[in-house]
Amino acid sequence: MKVLVFDSYEEMSAAGAEIICEQLKNKPNSVLGLATGSTPIGMYDALAEECKKGNADFSKVTSVNLDEYYPISPDNKQSYRYTMNSTLFDHINIDINKTHVLDGMTNDPDKTCKAYDEFIDSIGGIDLQVLGIGNNGHIAFNEPDEWLEVGTHKTALTESTMQANARYFSADEVMPTHALTMGIGSIMKARKIIILINGAKKTDALKKMLSGKLSTDCPASMLQLHPDVTVICDRAAYGE
Ligand code: GLP
């Protein structure tokens, strides 16, 4: 894995945006795998800026998001569909019909998940996947467990993830206990991966991810098997 360490969140966000702009220059009709969470927001802001300046063209891009809460309506402000629209899609020239987020309202999660993997394969796979990491080493919603799922699937959220994400939900909002998520295999099929990591609370997860050992206790450690991963982190996350 290539590891890039930056002094600030702004610099790492700019570096991530630069990699995406480069990807779009080389392949305007790229399939981008996108992530939610607070970490990529700075990069999404930088991309919106580049798009305004004419340095990034998303008109031919297809996007697929990693995960979605379950059950949740796309109109719910906490849904990842709503979040993607408000943090990125509304500010760039992407065709909203070519943006894909797992359906948090589906009556048949298994069918929806299977169809999502088939859809990604049918459009030629993901060219560049953006990832964040959970404090517990999860990627997308692949939580630490005895085993990890290969394909897109429905999963229960761990107590630690629910606590970490509770900050987004107000007291009167019900936080979903489950999610639909791309599996480790779905993520590993991406041709290129960037993973953004900032802040000292992620240091443990980052260390385990780079440890040279694979463990289902740290799902992100599986990325060590991928041939093209760039870790973009700040000094606080990288640690001493
Ligand atoms: C959620 C998402 C992950 C994300 C993680 C970290 O659980 N499912 O894709 O990487 O949060 O979020 P944050 O960047 O806010 O720390």
Coordinates of N, CA and C and ligand atoms in Angstrom, one line a residue:
M1 N 0.9 -1.2 0.0 CA 0.0 0.0 0.0 C 0.9 1.2 0.0
K2 N 0.4 2.2 -0.8 CA 1.2 3.5 -0.8 C 0.5 4.4 0.3
V3 N 1.4 4.9 1.2 CA 0.8 5.7 2.3 C 1.3 7.2 2.1
L4 N 0.3 8.1 2.0 CA 0.7 9.5 1.9 C 0.2 10.2 3.2
V5 N 1.1 10.9 3.9 CA 0.8 11.5 5.2 C 0.8 13.0 5.0
F6 N -0.2 13.7 5.4 CA -0.3 15.1 5.3 C -0.4 15.8 6.6
D7 N 0.0 17.1 6.7 CA -0.1 17.9 7.9 C -1.5 18.2 8.3
S8 N -2.4 18.4 7.3 CA -3.7 18.8 7.7 C -4.8 18.1 6.9
Y9 N -6.0 18.2 7.4 CA -7.2 17.6 6.8 C -7.4 18.2 5.4
E10 N -7.2 19.6 5.3 CA -7.3 20.3 4.0 C -6.4 19.7 3.0
E11 N -5.1 19.5 3.4 CA -4.2 19.0 2.4 C -4.5 17.5 2.0
M12 N -5.0 16.7 2.9 CA -5.3 15.4 2.5 C -6.6 15.4 1.6
S13 N -7.5 16.3 1.9 CA -8.7 16.4 1.1 C -8.3 16.8 -0.4
A14 N -7.4 17.8 -0.5 CA -7.0 18.2 -1.8 C -6.3 17.1 -2.6
A15 N -5.5 16.3 -1.8 CA -4.8 15.2 -2.5 C -5.7 14.2 -3.0
G16 N -6.8 13.9 -2.3 CA -7.8 12.9 -2.7 C -8.5 13.5 -3.9
A17 N -8.8 14.8 -3.9 CA -9.6 15.4 -5.0 C -8.7 15.3 -6.3
E18 N -7.4 15.5 -6.1 CA -6.5 15.5 -7.2 C -6.4 14.2 -7.9
I19 N -6.5 13.1 -7.1 CA -6.4 11.7 -7.7 C -7.7 11.5 -8.5
I20 N -8.9 12.0 -8.0 CA -10.1 11.8 -8.7 C -10.1 12.6 -10.0
C21 N -9.6 13.8 -9.9 CA -9.6 14.7 -11.1 C -8.7 14.0 -12.2
E22 N -7.6 13.5 -11.8 CA -6.7 12.8 -12.7 C -7.4 11.6 -13.3
Q23 N -8.1 10.8 -12.5 CA -8.9 9.7 -13.0 C -9.9 10.1 -14.0
L24 N -10.6 11.2 -13.8 CA -11.6 11.7 -14.8 C -10.9 12.2 -16.1
K25 N -9.7 12.7 -16.0 CA -9.0 13.2 -17.2 C -8.6 12.0 -18.0
N26 N -8.1 10.9 -17.3 CA -7.7 9.7 -18.0 C -8.9 8.9 -18.6
K27 N -10.0 8.9 -17.8 CA -11.2 8.2 -18.2 C -12.5 8.9 -17.9
P28 N -13.0 9.8 -18.8 CA -14.1 10.6 -18.4 C -15.4 9.8 -18.0
N29 N -15.5 8.6 -18.5 CA -16.7 7.8 -18.2 C -16.4 6.8 -17.0
S30 N -15.5 7.2 -16.1 CA -15.2 6.3 -15.0 C -16.4 5.9 -14.2
V31 N -16.2 4.7 -13.6 CA -17.2 4.3 -12.5 C -16.5 4.6 -11.2
L32 N -17.1 5.5 -10.4 CA -16.5 5.9 -9.1 C -17.3 5.2 -8.0
G33 N -16.6 4.6 -7.1 CA -17.2 4.1 -5.9 C -17.1 5.1 -4.8
L34 N -18.2 5.5 -4.2 CA -18.1 6.6 -3.3 C -18.5 6.2 -1.9
A35 N -18.0 7.0 -0.9 CA -18.3 6.7 0.5 C -18.9 7.9 1.2
T36 N -19.6 7.6 2.3 CA -20.1 8.7 3.1 C -19.3 8.8 4.4
G37 N -19.9 9.4 5.4 CA -19.1 9.7 6.6 C -18.5 11.1 6.6
S38 N -18.0 11.6 7.7 CA -17.5 13.0 7.7 C -16.2 13.1 6.9
T39 N -15.4 12.0 6.9 CA -14.0 12.2 6.3 C -14.0 12.7 4.9
P40 N -14.8 12.1 3.9 CA -14.6 12.6 2.6 C -15.2 13.9 2.2
I41 N -15.9 14.6 3.2 CA -16.6 15.8 2.9 C -15.6 16.9 2.4
G42 N -14.5 17.0 3.0 CA -13.5 18.0 2.5 C -13.1 17.8 1.1
M43 N -12.9 16.5 0.7 CA -12.6 16.1 -0.6 C -13.7 16.4 -1.6
Y44 N -15.0 16.2 -1.1 CA -16.1 16.4 -2.0 C -16.3 18.0 -2.2
D45 N -16.0 18.8 -1.2 CA -16.0 20.2 -1.3 C -15.0 20.6 -2.4
A46 N -13.8 20.0 -2.3 CA -12.7 20.4 -3.2 C -13.1 20.0 -4.6
L47 N -13.8 18.9 -4.8 CA -14.2 18.4 -6.1 C -15.3 19.3 -6.7
A48 N -16.2 19.8 -5.8 CA -17.2 20.8 -6.3 C -16.5 22.0 -6.8
E49 N -15.5 22.5 -6.1 CA -14.7 23.7 -6.5 C -14.1 23.4 -7.9
E50 N -13.4 22.3 -8.0 CA -12.7 21.9 -9.3 C -13.7 21.8 -10.4
C51 N -14.9 21.3 -10.1 CA -15.9 21.2 -11.2 C -16.4 22.6 -11.6
K52 N -16.6 23.5 -10.6 CA -17.0 24.9 -10.9 C -15.9 25.6 -11.8
K53 N -14.6 25.3 -11.5 CA -13.5 25.9 -12.3 C -13.3 25.3 -13.6
G54 N -14.1 24.2 -13.9 CA -13.9 23.5 -15.1 C -12.8 22.5 -15.2
N55 N -12.2 22.2 -14.0 CA -11.1 21.2 -13.9 C -11.6 19.8 -13.7
A56 N -12.8 19.6 -13.4 CA -13.3 18.2 -13.3 C -14.7 18.1 -13.9
D57 N -14.9 17.1 -14.8 CA -16.1 17.0 -15.5 C -16.7 15.6 -15.2
F58 N -17.9 15.7 -14.5 CA -18.5 14.4 -14.0 C -19.7 14.0 -15.0
S59 N -19.8 14.7 -16.1 CA -21.0 14.5 -16.9 C -21.1 13.0 -17.5
K60 N -20.0 12.3 -17.6 CA -20.0 11.0 -18.1 C -19.8 9.9 -17.0
V61 N -19.7 10.4 -15.8 CA -19.4 9.5 -14.7 C -20.6 8.7 -14.2
T62 N -20.4 7.4 -13.8 CA -21.4 6.6 -13.1 C -20.8 6.5 -11.7
S63 N -21.7 6.6 -10.7 CA -21.2 6.4 -9.3 C -22.0 5.3 -8.6
V64 N -21.3 4.6 -7.8 CA -22.0 3.6 -6.9 C -21.5 3.8 -5.5
N65 N -22.5 3.9 -4.6 CA -22.1 4.1 -3.2 C -21.9 2.8 -2.5
L66 N -21.1 2.9 -1.4 CA -20.7 1.7 -0.7 C -21.9 1.1 0.1
D67 N -22.7 1.9 0.7 CA -23.7 1.4 1.7 C -24.8 2.3 1.9
E68 N -25.8 1.8 2.7 CA -27.0 2.6 3.1 C -27.5 2.0 4.3
Y69 N -28.1 2.8 5.2 CA -28.8 2.3 6.4 C -30.0 1.5 5.9
Y70 N -30.4 0.6 6.8 CA -31.6 -0.2 6.5 C -32.4 -0.5 7.8
P71 N -33.7 -0.2 7.8 CA -34.4 0.5 6.7 C -34.3 2.0 6.9
I72 N -34.3 2.7 5.7 CA -34.3 4.2 5.8 C -34.9 4.7 4.4
S73 N -35.6 5.8 4.5 CA -36.1 6.4 3.3 C -35.1 7.3 2.7
P74 N -35.0 7.4 1.4 CA -34.0 8.4 0.7 C -34.3 9.8 1.1
D75 N -35.5 10.1 1.6 CA -35.8 11.5 1.9 C -35.4 11.8 3.4
N76 N -35.0 10.8 4.1 CA -34.5 11.0 5.5 C -33.1 11.6 5.4
K77 N -33.0 12.8 6.1 CA -31.7 13.5 6.0 C -30.5 12.7 6.4
Q78 N -30.7 11.6 7.2 CA -29.6 10.8 7.7 C -29.3 9.7 6.7
S79 N -30.1 9.5 5.6 CA -29.9 8.4 4.7 C -28.6 8.8 3.9
Y80 N -27.9 7.8 3.4 CA -26.7 8.1 2.6 C -27.1 8.6 1.2
R81 N -28.3 8.3 0.7 CA -28.7 8.9 -0.5 C -28.8 10.4 -0.4
Y82 N -29.5 10.8 0.7 CA -29.7 12.3 1.0 C -28.4 12.9 1.2
T83 N -27.5 12.3 2.0 CA -26.2 12.8 2.2 C -25.4 13.0 1.0
M84 N -25.4 12.0 0.1 CA -24.6 12.1 -1.1 C -25.1 13.3 -2.0
N85 N -26.4 13.4 -2.1 CA -27.0 14.5 -2.9 C -26.6 15.8 -2.3
S86 N -26.7 16.0 -1.0 CA -26.4 17.3 -0.4 C -24.9 17.6 -0.3
T87 N -24.1 16.6 -0.2 CA -22.7 16.9 0.0 C -21.9 16.9 -1.3
L88 N -22.4 16.2 -2.3 CA -21.6 16.2 -3.6 C -22.5 16.3 -4.8
F89 N -23.5 15.5 -5.0 CA -24.1 15.4 -6.3 C -24.8 16.7 -6.7
D90 N -25.4 17.5 -5.7 CA -26.0 18.7 -6.0 C -25.0 19.8 -6.4
H91 N -23.7 19.6 -6.2 CA -22.7 20.6 -6.5 C -21.8 20.3 -7.7
I92 N -22.1 19.2 -8.4 CA -21.2 18.8 -9.5 C -22.1 18.5 -10.7
N93 N -21.5 18.4 -11.9 CA -22.3 18.2 -13.1 C -22.5 16.7 -13.4
I94 N -22.9 15.9 -12.3 CA -23.1 14.5 -12.5 C -24.6 14.3 -12.9
D95 N -24.9 13.3 -13.8 CA -26.3 13.0 -14.1 C -26.8 12.2 -12.9
I96 N -27.8 12.7 -12.2 CA -28.3 12.1 -11.0 C -28.8 10.6 -11.3
N97 N -29.2 10.4 -12.5 CA -29.7 9.1 -12.9 C -28.6 8.0 -13.0
K98 N -27.4 8.6 -13.0 CA -26.2 7.7 -13.1 C -25.5 7.5 -11.7
T99 N -26.2 8.0 -10.7 CA -25.7 7.8 -9.3 C -26.5 6.7 -8.6
H100 N -25.8 5.8 -8.0 CA -26.5 4.6 -7.4 C -26.2 4.5 -6.0
V101 N -27.2 4.4 -5.2 CA -27.1 4.1 -3.7 C -28.0 2.9 -3.4
L102 N -27.6 2.0 -2.6 CA -28.5 0.8 -2.3 C -29.8 1.3 -1.7
D103 N -30.9 0.6 -2.1 CA -32.2 1.0 -1.7 C -32.6 0.6 -0.3
G104 N -32.5 1.7 0.6 CA -32.8 1.4 2.0 C -34.2 1.1 2.3
M105 N -35.1 1.1 1.3 CA -36.5 0.8 1.5 C -36.9 -0.5 0.9
T106 N -36.0 -1.3 0.4 CA -36.4 -2.5 -0.3 C -37.1 -3.5 0.6
N107 N -38.0 -4.3 0.0 CA -38.7 -5.3 0.8 C -37.9 -6.6 0.7
D108 N -36.9 -6.7 -0.2 CA -36.2 -7.9 -0.4 C -34.7 -7.6 -0.4
P109 N -34.1 -7.4 0.7 CA -32.7 -7.0 0.8 C -31.7 -7.9 0.0
D110 N -32.0 -9.2 0.2 CA -31.1 -10.2 -0.5 C -31.1 -10.0 -2.0
K111 N -32.3 -9.8 -2.5 CA -32.4 -9.6 -4.0 C -31.7 -8.3 -4.4
T112 N -32.0 -7.2 -3.6 CA -31.4 -5.9 -3.9 C -29.9 -5.9 -3.9
C113 N -29.3 -6.7 -2.9 CA -27.9 -6.7 -2.7 C -27.2 -7.5 -3.9
K114 N -27.9 -8.6 -4.3 CA -27.3 -9.4 -5.3 C -27.4 -8.6 -6.6
A115 N -28.5 -7.9 -6.9 CA -28.6 -7.1 -8.1 C -27.6 -6.0 -8.1
Y116 N -27.2 -5.5 -7.0 CA -26.2 -4.4 -6.9 C -24.9 -4.9 -7.4
D117 N -24.5 -6.0 -6.9 CA -23.2 -6.6 -7.4 C -23.2 -6.9 -8.9
E118 N -24.4 -7.4 -9.3 CA -24.5 -7.8 -10.8 C -24.5 -6.5 -11.6
F119 N -25.1 -5.4 -11.1 CA -25.1 -4.1 -11.8 C -23.7 -3.6 -11.9
I120 N -23.0 -3.6 -10.9 CA -21.6 -3.1 -10.9 C -20.7 -3.9 -11.9
D121 N -20.9 -5.2 -11.9 CA -20.2 -6.1 -12.9 C -20.6 -5.7 -14.3
S122 N -21.9 -5.4 -14.5 CA -22.5 -5.2 -15.8 C -22.0 -3.9 -16.4
I123 N -21.6 -2.9 -15.6 CA -21.0 -1.7 -16.1 C -19.5 -1.7 -16.1
G124 N -18.9 -2.9 -15.9 CA -17.5 -3.0 -16.1 C -16.7 -2.9 -14.8
G125 N -17.4 -2.8 -13.7 CA -16.6 -2.7 -12.4 C -16.3 -1.3 -12.0
I126 N -15.8 -1.2 -10.8 CA -15.4 0.2 -10.3 C -14.0 0.5 -10.7
D127 N -13.8 1.7 -11.3 CA -12.5 2.1 -11.6 C -11.7 2.7 -10.4
L128 N -12.4 3.5 -9.6 CA -11.7 4.1 -8.5 C -12.7 4.1 -7.3
Q129 N -12.3 3.4 -6.2 CA -13.2 3.3 -5.1 C -12.6 4.3 -3.9
V130 N -13.5 5.1 -3.4 CA -13.1 5.9 -2.3 C -13.6 5.2 -1.0
L131 N -12.8 5.2 0.0 CA -13.1 4.6 1.3 C -12.8 5.5 2.4
G132 N -13.6 5.3 3.5 CA -13.2 5.9 4.8 C -12.9 4.6 5.7
I133 N -12.7 4.8 7.0 CA -12.6 3.7 7.9 C -13.3 4.0 9.2
G134 N -13.9 3.0 9.8 CA -14.5 3.2 11.1 C -13.5 3.1 12.2
N135 N -13.8 3.7 13.3 CA -12.9 3.6 14.5 C -12.5 2.1 14.8
N136 N -13.4 1.2 14.5 CA -13.1 -0.2 14.8 C -12.6 -0.9 13.6
G137 N -12.1 -0.2 12.5 CA -11.5 -0.8 11.4 C -12.5 -1.3 10.3
H138 N -13.8 -0.9 10.4 CA -14.7 -1.3 9.4 C -14.5 -0.5 8.1
I139 N -14.8 -1.1 7.0 CA -14.9 -0.4 5.7 C -16.3 -0.6 5.2
A140 N -16.9 0.4 4.6 CA -18.3 0.5 4.3 C -19.0 0.1 5.6
F141 N -19.9 -0.9 5.6 CA -20.4 -1.4 6.9 C -20.0 -2.9 7.1
N142 N -18.8 -3.2 6.6 CA -18.2 -4.5 6.9 C -17.6 -4.4 8.3
E143 N -18.3 -4.9 9.3 CA -17.9 -4.8 10.7 C -17.0 -5.9 11.1
P144 N -16.2 -5.7 12.2 CA -15.3 -6.8 12.7 C -16.2 -8.0 13.1
D145 N -15.8 -9.2 12.7 CA -16.6 -10.3 13.0 C -15.7 -11.6 12.9
E146 N -16.3 -12.8 13.1 CA -15.6 -14.0 13.0 C -15.3 -14.2 11.5
W147 N -16.1 -13.8 10.6 CA -15.9 -13.9 9.2 C -16.5 -12.7 8.5
L148 N -16.0 -12.5 7.3 CA -16.5 -11.3 6.5 C -17.2 -11.8 5.3
E149 N -18.2 -11.0 4.8 CA -18.9 -11.4 3.6 C -18.2 -10.9 2.4
V150 N -18.3 -11.7 1.3 CA -17.7 -11.4 0.0 C -18.5 -10.3 -0.7
G151 N -19.8 -10.7 -0.9 CA -20.7 -9.8 -1.7 C -21.5 -8.8 -0.9
T152 N -22.2 -8.0 -1.6 CA -23.1 -7.0 -1.0 C -24.2 -7.7 -0.2
H153 N -24.5 -7.2 1.0 CA -25.3 -8.0 1.9 C -25.9 -7.0 3.0
K154 N -26.9 -7.6 3.7 CA -27.5 -6.9 4.8 C -26.7 -7.2 6.1
T155 N -26.5 -6.2 6.9 CA -25.7 -6.5 8.1 C -26.3 -5.8 9.3
A156 N -26.0 -6.3 10.5 CA -26.3 -5.6 11.7 C -25.2 -4.7 12.1
L157 N -25.5 -3.5 12.6 CA -24.4 -2.6 13.0 C -23.9 -2.9 14.4
T158 N -22.6 -2.8 14.6 CA -22.1 -3.0 16.0 C -22.4 -1.8 16.9
E159 N -22.4 -2.1 18.2 CA -22.6 -1.1 19.2 C -21.7 0.1 19.0
S160 N -20.4 -0.2 18.7 CA -19.4 0.8 18.5 C -19.7 1.7 17.3
T161 N -20.2 1.1 16.2 CA -20.5 1.9 15.0 C -21.8 2.8 15.3
M162 N -22.7 2.2 16.0 CA -23.9 2.9 16.3 C -23.6 4.1 17.2
Q163 N -22.7 3.9 18.1 CA -22.3 5.0 19.0 C -21.6 6.1 18.2
A164 N -20.7 5.7 17.3 CA -19.9 6.6 16.5 C -20.9 7.4 15.6
N165 N -21.9 6.8 15.1 CA -22.8 7.5 14.1 C -24.0 8.2 14.7
A166 N -24.1 8.0 16.1 CA -25.3 8.5 16.8 C -25.3 10.1 16.7
R167 N -24.0 10.6 16.6 CA -23.9 12.1 16.5 C -24.7 12.7 15.4
Y168 N -25.0 12.0 14.3 CA -25.8 12.5 13.2 C -27.3 12.5 13.4
F169 N -27.7 11.7 14.4 CA -29.2 11.5 14.6 C -29.6 12.4 15.9
S170 N -30.7 13.1 15.7 CA -31.2 13.9 16.9 C -32.0 12.9 17.8
A171 N -32.3 13.4 19.0 CA -33.0 12.6 20.0 C -34.3 12.0 19.5
D172 N -35.0 12.7 18.7 CA -36.3 12.1 18.2 C -36.2 11.3 17.0
E173 N -35.0 11.1 16.5 CA -34.8 10.3 15.3 C -34.4 8.8 15.6
V174 N -35.0 7.9 14.9 CA -34.7 6.5 15.2 C -33.5 6.1 14.4
M175 N -32.4 5.6 15.0 CA -31.3 5.2 14.3 C -31.4 3.8 13.8
P176 N -31.3 3.5 12.5 CA -31.4 2.1 12.1 C -30.3 1.2 12.7
T177 N -30.7 0.0 12.9 CA -29.7 -1.0 13.6 C -29.1 -1.8 12.5
H178 N -29.5 -1.7 11.2 CA -29.0 -2.5 10.2 C -28.5 -1.6 9.0
A179 N -27.9 -2.2 8.1 CA -27.4 -1.5 6.9 C -27.3 -2.5 5.7
L180 N -27.3 -2.0 4.5 CA -26.9 -2.8 3.3 C -25.6 -2.3 2.9
T181 N -24.7 -3.2 2.6 CA -23.3 -2.8 2.3 C -22.6 -3.6 1.3
M182 N -21.8 -3.0 0.5 CA -21.0 -3.8 -0.4 C -20.1 -4.7 0.5
G183 N -19.8 -5.9 0.0 CA -19.0 -6.8 0.8 C -17.5 -6.5 0.5
I184 N -16.6 -7.2 1.2 CA -15.2 -7.0 1.0 C -14.8 -7.4 -0.4
G185 N -15.4 -8.4 -0.9 CA -15.1 -8.9 -2.3 C -15.5 -7.8 -3.3
S186 N -16.7 -7.2 -3.1 CA -17.2 -6.2 -4.0 C -16.2 -5.0 -4.0
I187 N -15.7 -4.7 -2.8 CA -14.7 -3.5 -2.7 C -13.4 -3.9 -3.4
M188 N -12.9 -5.1 -3.1 CA -11.6 -5.6 -3.6 C -11.6 -5.7 -5.1
K189 N -12.7 -5.8 -5.8 CA -12.8 -5.9 -7.2 C -12.5 -4.5 -7.9
A190 N -12.5 -3.4 -7.1 CA -12.2 -2.1 -7.7 C -10.8 -2.1 -8.2
R191 N -10.6 -1.4 -9.3 CA -9.2 -1.4 -9.9 C -8.3 -0.6 -9.1
K192 N -8.8 0.5 -8.5 CA -7.9 1.3 -7.7 C -8.7 1.8 -6.5
I193 N -8.0 1.9 -5.4 CA -8.7 2.3 -4.1 C -8.0 3.4 -3.4
I194 N -8.7 4.4 -3.0 CA -8.0 5.4 -2.1 C -8.8 5.3 -0.7
I195 N -8.1 5.4 0.4 CA -8.7 5.3 1.7 C -8.3 6.6 2.5
L196 N -9.3 7.4 2.9 CA -9.0 8.6 3.6 C -9.2 8.4 5.1
I197 N -8.2 8.8 5.9 CA -8.2 8.6 7.3 C -7.7 9.8 8.0
N198 N -8.5 10.4 8.9 CA -8.0 11.5 9.7 C -8.3 11.4 11.2
G199 N -7.5 12.0 12.0 CA -7.8 12.1 13.4 C -7.2 11.0 14.2
A200 N -6.8 11.3 15.5 CA -6.2 10.3 16.3 C -7.0 9.1 16.7
K201 N -8.4 9.3 16.6 CA -9.2 8.2 17.0 C -9.1 7.0 16.0
K202 N -8.5 7.3 14.8 CA -8.4 6.3 13.8 C -7.0 5.6 13.8
T203 N -6.1 6.0 14.7 CA -4.7 5.5 14.6 C -4.7 4.0 14.8
D204 N -5.4 3.4 15.8 CA -5.4 2.0 16.0 C -5.8 1.2 14.8
A205 N -6.9 1.7 14.2 CA -7.5 1.0 13.0 C -6.5 1.1 11.8
L206 N -5.8 2.3 11.7 CA -4.8 2.4 10.6 C -3.6 1.5 10.8
K207 N -3.2 1.4 12.1 CA -2.0 0.5 12.4 C -2.4 -0.9 12.0
K208 N -3.6 -1.4 12.4 CA -4.0 -2.7 12.2 C -4.1 -2.9 10.7
M209 N -4.6 -1.9 9.9 CA -4.7 -2.0 8.5 C -3.4 -2.2 7.8
L210 N -2.3 -1.6 8.4 CA -1.0 -1.7 7.7 C -0.1 -2.7 8.4
S211 N -0.7 -3.6 9.3 CA 0.2 -4.4 10.1 C 0.9 -5.5 9.4
G212 N 0.5 -5.9 8.2 CA 1.2 -7.0 7.5 C 0.4 -8.3 7.9
K213 N -0.6 -8.2 8.7 CA -1.4 -9.3 9.1 C -2.9 -9.1 8.7
L214 N -3.5 -10.2 8.3 CA -5.0 -10.1 8.0 C -5.8 -10.6 9.2
S215 N -6.8 -9.8 9.5 CA -7.7 -10.2 10.6 C -9.1 -9.7 10.3
T216 N -10.1 -10.6 10.5 CA -11.5 -10.2 10.3 C -11.9 -9.2 11.5
D217 N -11.0 -9.1 12.5 CA -11.2 -8.1 13.5 C -11.0 -6.7 13.0
C218 N -10.2 -6.6 11.9 CA -10.0 -5.3 11.3 C -10.3 -5.5 9.8
P219 N -11.6 -5.4 9.4 CA -11.9 -5.6 8.0 C -11.0 -4.9 7.0
A220 N -10.6 -3.7 7.4 CA -9.7 -2.9 6.5 C -8.4 -3.6 6.2
S221 N -8.0 -4.5 7.1 CA -6.7 -5.2 6.9 C -6.7 -6.0 5.6
M222 N -7.9 -6.4 5.1 CA -8.0 -7.1 3.8 C -7.4 -6.3 2.6
L223 N -7.4 -5.0 2.8 CA -7.0 -4.2 1.7 C -5.5 -4.4 1.4
Q224 N -4.8 -5.0 2.3 CA -3.4 -5.3 2.1 C -3.2 -6.3 1.0
L225 N -4.2 -7.0 0.6 CA -4.2 -7.9 -0.5 C -4.4 -7.3 -1.9
H226 N -4.8 -6.0 -1.9 CA -5.2 -5.3 -3.1 C -3.9 -4.7 -3.7
P227 N -3.8 -4.8 -5.1 CA -2.6 -4.3 -5.7 C -2.4 -2.8 -5.8
D228 N -3.5 -2.0 -5.7 CA -3.4 -0.6 -5.9 C -4.2 0.2 -4.9
V229 N -3.7 0.3 -3.7 CA -4.4 1.1 -2.6 C -3.5 2.3 -2.2
T230 N -4.1 3.5 -2.2 CA -3.4 4.6 -1.7 C -4.0 5.1 -0.4
V231 N -3.3 5.1 0.7 CA -3.8 5.6 2.0 C -3.5 7.0 2.1
I232 N -4.5 7.9 2.3 CA -4.3 9.3 2.4 C -4.7 9.7 3.8
C233 N -3.7 10.0 4.6 CA -4.1 10.3 6.0 C -3.4 11.6 6.6
D234 N -3.8 12.0 7.7 CA -3.1 13.1 8.3 C -2.2 12.6 9.4
R235 N -1.3 13.5 9.9 CA -0.4 13.1 10.9 C -1.0 12.6 12.2
A236 N -2.1 13.2 12.6 CA -2.8 12.8 13.8 C -3.2 11.3 13.7
A237 N -3.7 10.9 12.5 CA -4.1 9.5 12.4 C -2.9 8.6 12.2
Y238 N -1.9 9.0 11.6 CA -0.7 8.2 11.3 C 0.0 7.9 12.6
G239 N 0.0 8.9 13.6 CA 0.6 8.7 14.9 C 2.1 8.8 14.8
E240 N 2.8 8.4 15.8 CA 4.3 8.6 15.9 C 5.0 7.7 14.9
Ligands
GLP1 C1 -19.7 4.9 8.3 C2 -19.7 4.5 6.9 C3 -18.2 4.2 6.4 C4 -17.3 5.3 6.9 C5 -17.4 5.4 8.4 C6 -16.4 6.4 9.0 O1 -19.9 3.9 9.2 N1 -20.5 3.4 6.6 O2 -18.2 4.1 5.0 O3 -16.0 5.1 6.5 O4 -18.7 5.7 8.8 O5 -17.1 7.7 9.1 P1 -16.3 9.0 9.5 O6 -15.6 9.4 8.3 O7 -17.4 10.0 9.8 O8 -15.4 8.7 10.6

